[in-house]
Tab-separated table of C-alpha atoms and ligand atoms in Angstrom:
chain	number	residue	atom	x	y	z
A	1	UNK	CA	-18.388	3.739	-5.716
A	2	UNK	CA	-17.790	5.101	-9.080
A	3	UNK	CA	-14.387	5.719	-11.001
A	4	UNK	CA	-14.162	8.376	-13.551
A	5	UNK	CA	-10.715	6.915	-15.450
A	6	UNK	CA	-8.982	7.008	-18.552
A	7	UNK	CA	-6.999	4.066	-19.513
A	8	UNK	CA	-3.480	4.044	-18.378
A	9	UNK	CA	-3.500	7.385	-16.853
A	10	UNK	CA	-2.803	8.403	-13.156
A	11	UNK	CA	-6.298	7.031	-12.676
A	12	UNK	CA	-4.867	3.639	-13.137
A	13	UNK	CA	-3.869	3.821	-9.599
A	14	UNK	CA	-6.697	4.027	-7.158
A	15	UNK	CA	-8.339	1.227	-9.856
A	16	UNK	CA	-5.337	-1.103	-9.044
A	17	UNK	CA	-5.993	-0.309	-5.419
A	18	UNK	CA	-9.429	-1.401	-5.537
A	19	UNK	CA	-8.811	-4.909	-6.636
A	20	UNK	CA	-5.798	-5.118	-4.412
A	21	UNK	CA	-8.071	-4.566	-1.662
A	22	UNK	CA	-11.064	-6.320	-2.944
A	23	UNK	CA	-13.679	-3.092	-3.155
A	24	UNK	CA	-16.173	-3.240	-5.828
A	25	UNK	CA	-15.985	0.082	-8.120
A	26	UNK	CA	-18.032	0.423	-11.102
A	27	UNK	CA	-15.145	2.511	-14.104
A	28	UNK	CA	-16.815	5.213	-16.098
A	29	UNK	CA	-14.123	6.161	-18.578
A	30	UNK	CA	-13.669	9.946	-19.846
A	31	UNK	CA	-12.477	11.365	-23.068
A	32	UNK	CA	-10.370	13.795	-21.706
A	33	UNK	CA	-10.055	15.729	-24.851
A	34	UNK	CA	-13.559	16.205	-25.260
A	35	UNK	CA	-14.343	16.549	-21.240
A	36	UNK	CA	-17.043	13.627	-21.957
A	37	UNK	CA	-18.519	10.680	-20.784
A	38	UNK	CA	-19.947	7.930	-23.394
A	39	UNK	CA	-23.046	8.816	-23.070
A	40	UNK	CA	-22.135	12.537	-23.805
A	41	UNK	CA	-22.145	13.737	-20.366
A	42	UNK	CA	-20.220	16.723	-19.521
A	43	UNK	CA	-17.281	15.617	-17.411
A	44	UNK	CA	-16.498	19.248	-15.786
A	45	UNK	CA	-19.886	18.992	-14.503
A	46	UNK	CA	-18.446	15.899	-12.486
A	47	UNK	CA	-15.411	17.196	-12.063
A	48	UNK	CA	-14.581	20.873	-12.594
A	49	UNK	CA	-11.171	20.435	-13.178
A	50	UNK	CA	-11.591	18.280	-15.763
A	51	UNK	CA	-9.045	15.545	-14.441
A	52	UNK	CA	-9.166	11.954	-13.967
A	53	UNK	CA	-9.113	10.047	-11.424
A	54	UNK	CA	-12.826	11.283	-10.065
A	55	UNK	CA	-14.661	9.169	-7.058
A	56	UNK	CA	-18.089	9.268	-6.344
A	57	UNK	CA	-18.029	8.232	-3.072
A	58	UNK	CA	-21.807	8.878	-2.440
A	59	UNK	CA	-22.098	11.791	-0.997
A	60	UNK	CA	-20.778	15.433	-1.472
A	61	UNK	CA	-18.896	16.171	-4.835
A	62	UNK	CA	-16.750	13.296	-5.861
A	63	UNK	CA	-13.583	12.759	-4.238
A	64	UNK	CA	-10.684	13.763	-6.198
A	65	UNK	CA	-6.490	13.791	-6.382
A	66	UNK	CA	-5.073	10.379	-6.658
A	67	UNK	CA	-3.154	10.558	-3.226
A	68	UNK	CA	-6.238	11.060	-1.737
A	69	UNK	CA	-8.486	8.598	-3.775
A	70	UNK	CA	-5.664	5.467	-3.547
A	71	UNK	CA	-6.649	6.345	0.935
A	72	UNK	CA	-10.057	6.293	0.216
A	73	UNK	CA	-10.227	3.444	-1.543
A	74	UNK	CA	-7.496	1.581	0.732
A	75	UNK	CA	-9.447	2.632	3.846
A	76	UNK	CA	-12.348	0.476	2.546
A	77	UNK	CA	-10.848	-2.541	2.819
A	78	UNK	CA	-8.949	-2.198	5.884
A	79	UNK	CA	-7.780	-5.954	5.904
A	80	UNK	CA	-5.733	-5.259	2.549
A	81	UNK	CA	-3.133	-3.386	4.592
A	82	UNK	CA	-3.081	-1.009	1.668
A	83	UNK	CA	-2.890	1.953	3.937
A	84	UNK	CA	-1.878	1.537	7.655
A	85	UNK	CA	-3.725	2.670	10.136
A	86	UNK	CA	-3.725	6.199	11.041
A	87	UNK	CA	-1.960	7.702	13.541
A	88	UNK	CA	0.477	5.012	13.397
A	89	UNK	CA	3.854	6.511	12.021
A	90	UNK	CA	3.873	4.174	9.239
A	91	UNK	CA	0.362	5.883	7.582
A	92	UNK	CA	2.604	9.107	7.602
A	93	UNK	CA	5.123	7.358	5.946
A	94	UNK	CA	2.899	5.998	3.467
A	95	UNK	CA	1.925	9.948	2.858
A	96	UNK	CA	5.261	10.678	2.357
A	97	UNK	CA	5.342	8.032	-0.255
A	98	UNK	CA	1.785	9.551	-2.033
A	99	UNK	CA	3.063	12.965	-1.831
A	100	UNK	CA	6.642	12.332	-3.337
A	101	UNK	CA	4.605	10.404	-6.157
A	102	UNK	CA	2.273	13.203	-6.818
A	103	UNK	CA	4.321	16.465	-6.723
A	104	UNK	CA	7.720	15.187	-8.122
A	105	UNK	CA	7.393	12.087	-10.525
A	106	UNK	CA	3.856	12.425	-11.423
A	107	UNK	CA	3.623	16.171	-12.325
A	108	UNK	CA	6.998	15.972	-13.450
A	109	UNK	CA	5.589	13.703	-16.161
A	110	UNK	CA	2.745	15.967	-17.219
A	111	UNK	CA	4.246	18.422	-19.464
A	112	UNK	CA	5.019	14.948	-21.753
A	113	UNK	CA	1.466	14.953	-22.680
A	114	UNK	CA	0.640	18.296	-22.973
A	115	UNK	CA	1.305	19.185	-27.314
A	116	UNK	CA	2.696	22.621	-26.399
A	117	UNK	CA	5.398	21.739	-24.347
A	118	UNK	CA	8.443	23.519	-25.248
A	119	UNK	CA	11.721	21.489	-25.582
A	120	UNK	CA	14.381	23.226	-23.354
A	121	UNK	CA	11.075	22.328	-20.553
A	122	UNK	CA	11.220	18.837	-21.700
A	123	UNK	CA	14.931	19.007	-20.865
A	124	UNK	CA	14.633	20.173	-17.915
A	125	UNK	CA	11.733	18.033	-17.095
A	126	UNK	CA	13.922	15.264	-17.602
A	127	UNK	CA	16.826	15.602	-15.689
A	128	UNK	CA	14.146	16.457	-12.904
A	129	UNK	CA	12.562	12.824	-13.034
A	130	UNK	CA	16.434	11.456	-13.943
A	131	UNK	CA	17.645	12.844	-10.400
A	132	UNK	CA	14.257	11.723	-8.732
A	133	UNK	CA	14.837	8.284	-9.958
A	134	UNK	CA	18.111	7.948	-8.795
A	135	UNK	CA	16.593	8.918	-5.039
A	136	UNK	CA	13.870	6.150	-5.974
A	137	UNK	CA	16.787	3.323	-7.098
A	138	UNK	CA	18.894	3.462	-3.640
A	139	UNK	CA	15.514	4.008	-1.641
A	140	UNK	CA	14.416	0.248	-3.150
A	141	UNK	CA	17.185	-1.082	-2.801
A	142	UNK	CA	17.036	-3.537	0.091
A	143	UNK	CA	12.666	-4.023	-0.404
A	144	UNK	CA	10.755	-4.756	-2.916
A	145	UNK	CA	8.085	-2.069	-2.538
A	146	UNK	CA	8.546	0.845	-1.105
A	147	UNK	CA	7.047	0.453	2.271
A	148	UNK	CA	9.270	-2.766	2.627
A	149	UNK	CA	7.947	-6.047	1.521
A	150	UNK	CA	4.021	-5.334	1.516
A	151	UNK	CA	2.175	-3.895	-1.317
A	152	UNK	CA	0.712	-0.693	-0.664
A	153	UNK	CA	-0.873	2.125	-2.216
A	154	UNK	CA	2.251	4.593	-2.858
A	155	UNK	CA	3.279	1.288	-4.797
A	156	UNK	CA	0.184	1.333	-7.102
A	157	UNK	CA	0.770	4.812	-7.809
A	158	UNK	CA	4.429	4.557	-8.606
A	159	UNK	CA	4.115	1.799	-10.766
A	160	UNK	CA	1.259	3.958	-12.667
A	161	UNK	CA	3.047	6.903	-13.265
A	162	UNK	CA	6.545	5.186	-13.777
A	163	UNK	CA	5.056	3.275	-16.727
A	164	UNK	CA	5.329	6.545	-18.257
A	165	UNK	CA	8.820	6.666	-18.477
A	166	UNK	CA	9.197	5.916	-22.380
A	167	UNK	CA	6.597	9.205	-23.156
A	168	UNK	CA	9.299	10.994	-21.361
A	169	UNK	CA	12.486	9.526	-23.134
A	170	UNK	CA	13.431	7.778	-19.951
A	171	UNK	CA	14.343	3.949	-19.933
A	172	UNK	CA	13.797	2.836	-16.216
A	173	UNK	CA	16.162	-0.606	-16.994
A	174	UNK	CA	19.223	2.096	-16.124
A	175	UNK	CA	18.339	2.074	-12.431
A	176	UNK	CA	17.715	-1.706	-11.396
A	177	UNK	CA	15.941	-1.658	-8.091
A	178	UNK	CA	13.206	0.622	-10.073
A	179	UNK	CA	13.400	-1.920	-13.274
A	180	UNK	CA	12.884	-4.605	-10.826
A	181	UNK	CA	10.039	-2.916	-8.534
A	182	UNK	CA	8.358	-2.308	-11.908
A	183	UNK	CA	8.841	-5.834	-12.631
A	184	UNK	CA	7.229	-6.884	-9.118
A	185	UNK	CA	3.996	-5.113	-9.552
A	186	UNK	CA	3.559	-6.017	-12.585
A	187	UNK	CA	3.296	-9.996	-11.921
A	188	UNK	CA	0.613	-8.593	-8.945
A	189	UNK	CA	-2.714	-10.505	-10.332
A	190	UNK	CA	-4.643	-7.619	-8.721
A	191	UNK	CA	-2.471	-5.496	-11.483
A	192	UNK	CA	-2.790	-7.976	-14.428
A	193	UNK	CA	-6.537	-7.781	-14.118
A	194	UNK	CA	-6.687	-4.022	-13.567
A	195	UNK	CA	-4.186	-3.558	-16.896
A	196	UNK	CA	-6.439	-6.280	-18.837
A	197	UNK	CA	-9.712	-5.001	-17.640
A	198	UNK	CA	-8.510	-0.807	-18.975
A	199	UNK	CA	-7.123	-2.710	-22.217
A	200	UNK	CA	-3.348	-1.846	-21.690
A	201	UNK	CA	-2.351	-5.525	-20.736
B	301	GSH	N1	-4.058	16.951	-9.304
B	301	GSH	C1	-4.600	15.767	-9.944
B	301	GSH	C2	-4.054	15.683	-11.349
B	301	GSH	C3	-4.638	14.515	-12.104
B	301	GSH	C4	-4.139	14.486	-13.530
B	301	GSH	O1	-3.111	15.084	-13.877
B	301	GSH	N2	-4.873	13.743	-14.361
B	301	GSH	C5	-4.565	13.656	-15.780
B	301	GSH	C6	-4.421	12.203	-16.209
B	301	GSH	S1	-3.042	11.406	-15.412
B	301	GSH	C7	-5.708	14.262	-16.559
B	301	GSH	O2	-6.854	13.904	-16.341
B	301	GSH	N3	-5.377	15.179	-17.481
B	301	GSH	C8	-6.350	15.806	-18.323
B	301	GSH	C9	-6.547	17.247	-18.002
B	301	GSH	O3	-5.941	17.737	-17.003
B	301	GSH	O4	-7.278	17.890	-18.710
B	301	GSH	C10	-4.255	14.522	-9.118
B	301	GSH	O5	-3.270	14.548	-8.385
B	301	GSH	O6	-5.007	13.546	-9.195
């Protein structure tokens, strides 16, 4: 399997997911501005959209959106327990985890990084992810990760995306239980390597 990645962007995720779970990937990193590869390669001819994360799974175009890639990549190695099972209520509960990620803190971050983002939708933006991380605070607090006290994928996504908080003006040390959930993944080996390894330790 291949990952198209940028360092320290949402494509952080399914990488920490593959070490969690022991899966070999070989990273391909993208400049995003340019829509390149190293070696000069168009990326949109990879990807279309443009976007990172990107999985070349092998067959068929690669495999895209991060909810869906972190699965993937989880499903691999079963014996991780990254994902559970499916059909079992818990794997829908682990959705519910990847969606909340995706639709309202990661693309709540987006317009951060974006250079013609007006102010009054940075405000807004804001007190968006403020009220989401409030929901995120009293949802940790009695577990250390969100599906209780095993590591999953949602985690590896959440910690990606909420590592973002400064772009945004937000200082996750005002809501504890996400302060200490960041601090919990972070000691994760699996994470250390994956954050050494994109050169963001
Ligand atoms: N819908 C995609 C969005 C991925 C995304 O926003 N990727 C960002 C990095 S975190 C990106 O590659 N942005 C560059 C661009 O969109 O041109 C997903 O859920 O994976």
């Amino acid at each position: 399997m291949k990952l198209y990645y940028k360092p320290g962007a949402c494509s952080l995720a399914p990488h920490i997911v593959a070490r969690e779970a022991g899966v070999a990937i070989d990273l391909v990193p993208v400049d995003l501005a340019r829509k390149e590869m190293q070696d000069g390669g168009d990326y949109t001819a990879v990807n279309p959209n443009g976007y990172v994360p990107a999985l070349d799974i092998g067959e068929g175009p690669v495999l895209t959106e991060a909810s869906v890639v972190v699965q993937y990549i989880a499903d691999a190695g079963p014996q991780s327990g990254l994902m559970p099972p499916a059909g079992e209520t818990a794997r829908y509960r682990a959705q519910q985890w990847l969606a909340f990620v995706a639709t309202e803190l990661h693309k709540g971050f987006s317009p951060f990084f974006k250079p013609n983002t007006p102010e009054a939708t940075k405000t807004a933006q804001r007190e968006h992810l403020t009220r989401r991380l409030g929901f995120l605070d009293a949802a940790l607090a009695d577990r250390t990760y969100l599906m209780g006290e095993t590591f999953t994928a949602p985690d590896a996504y959440a910690f990606t995306v909420l590592r973002w908080a400064p772009a945004a003006g937000l200082d996750v040390s005002t809501f504890p239980n996400v302060a200490r959930f960041m601090a919990a993944v972070s000691a994760r080996p699996a994470v250390k390597a994956a954050l050494a390894e994109e050169g963001i330790a």
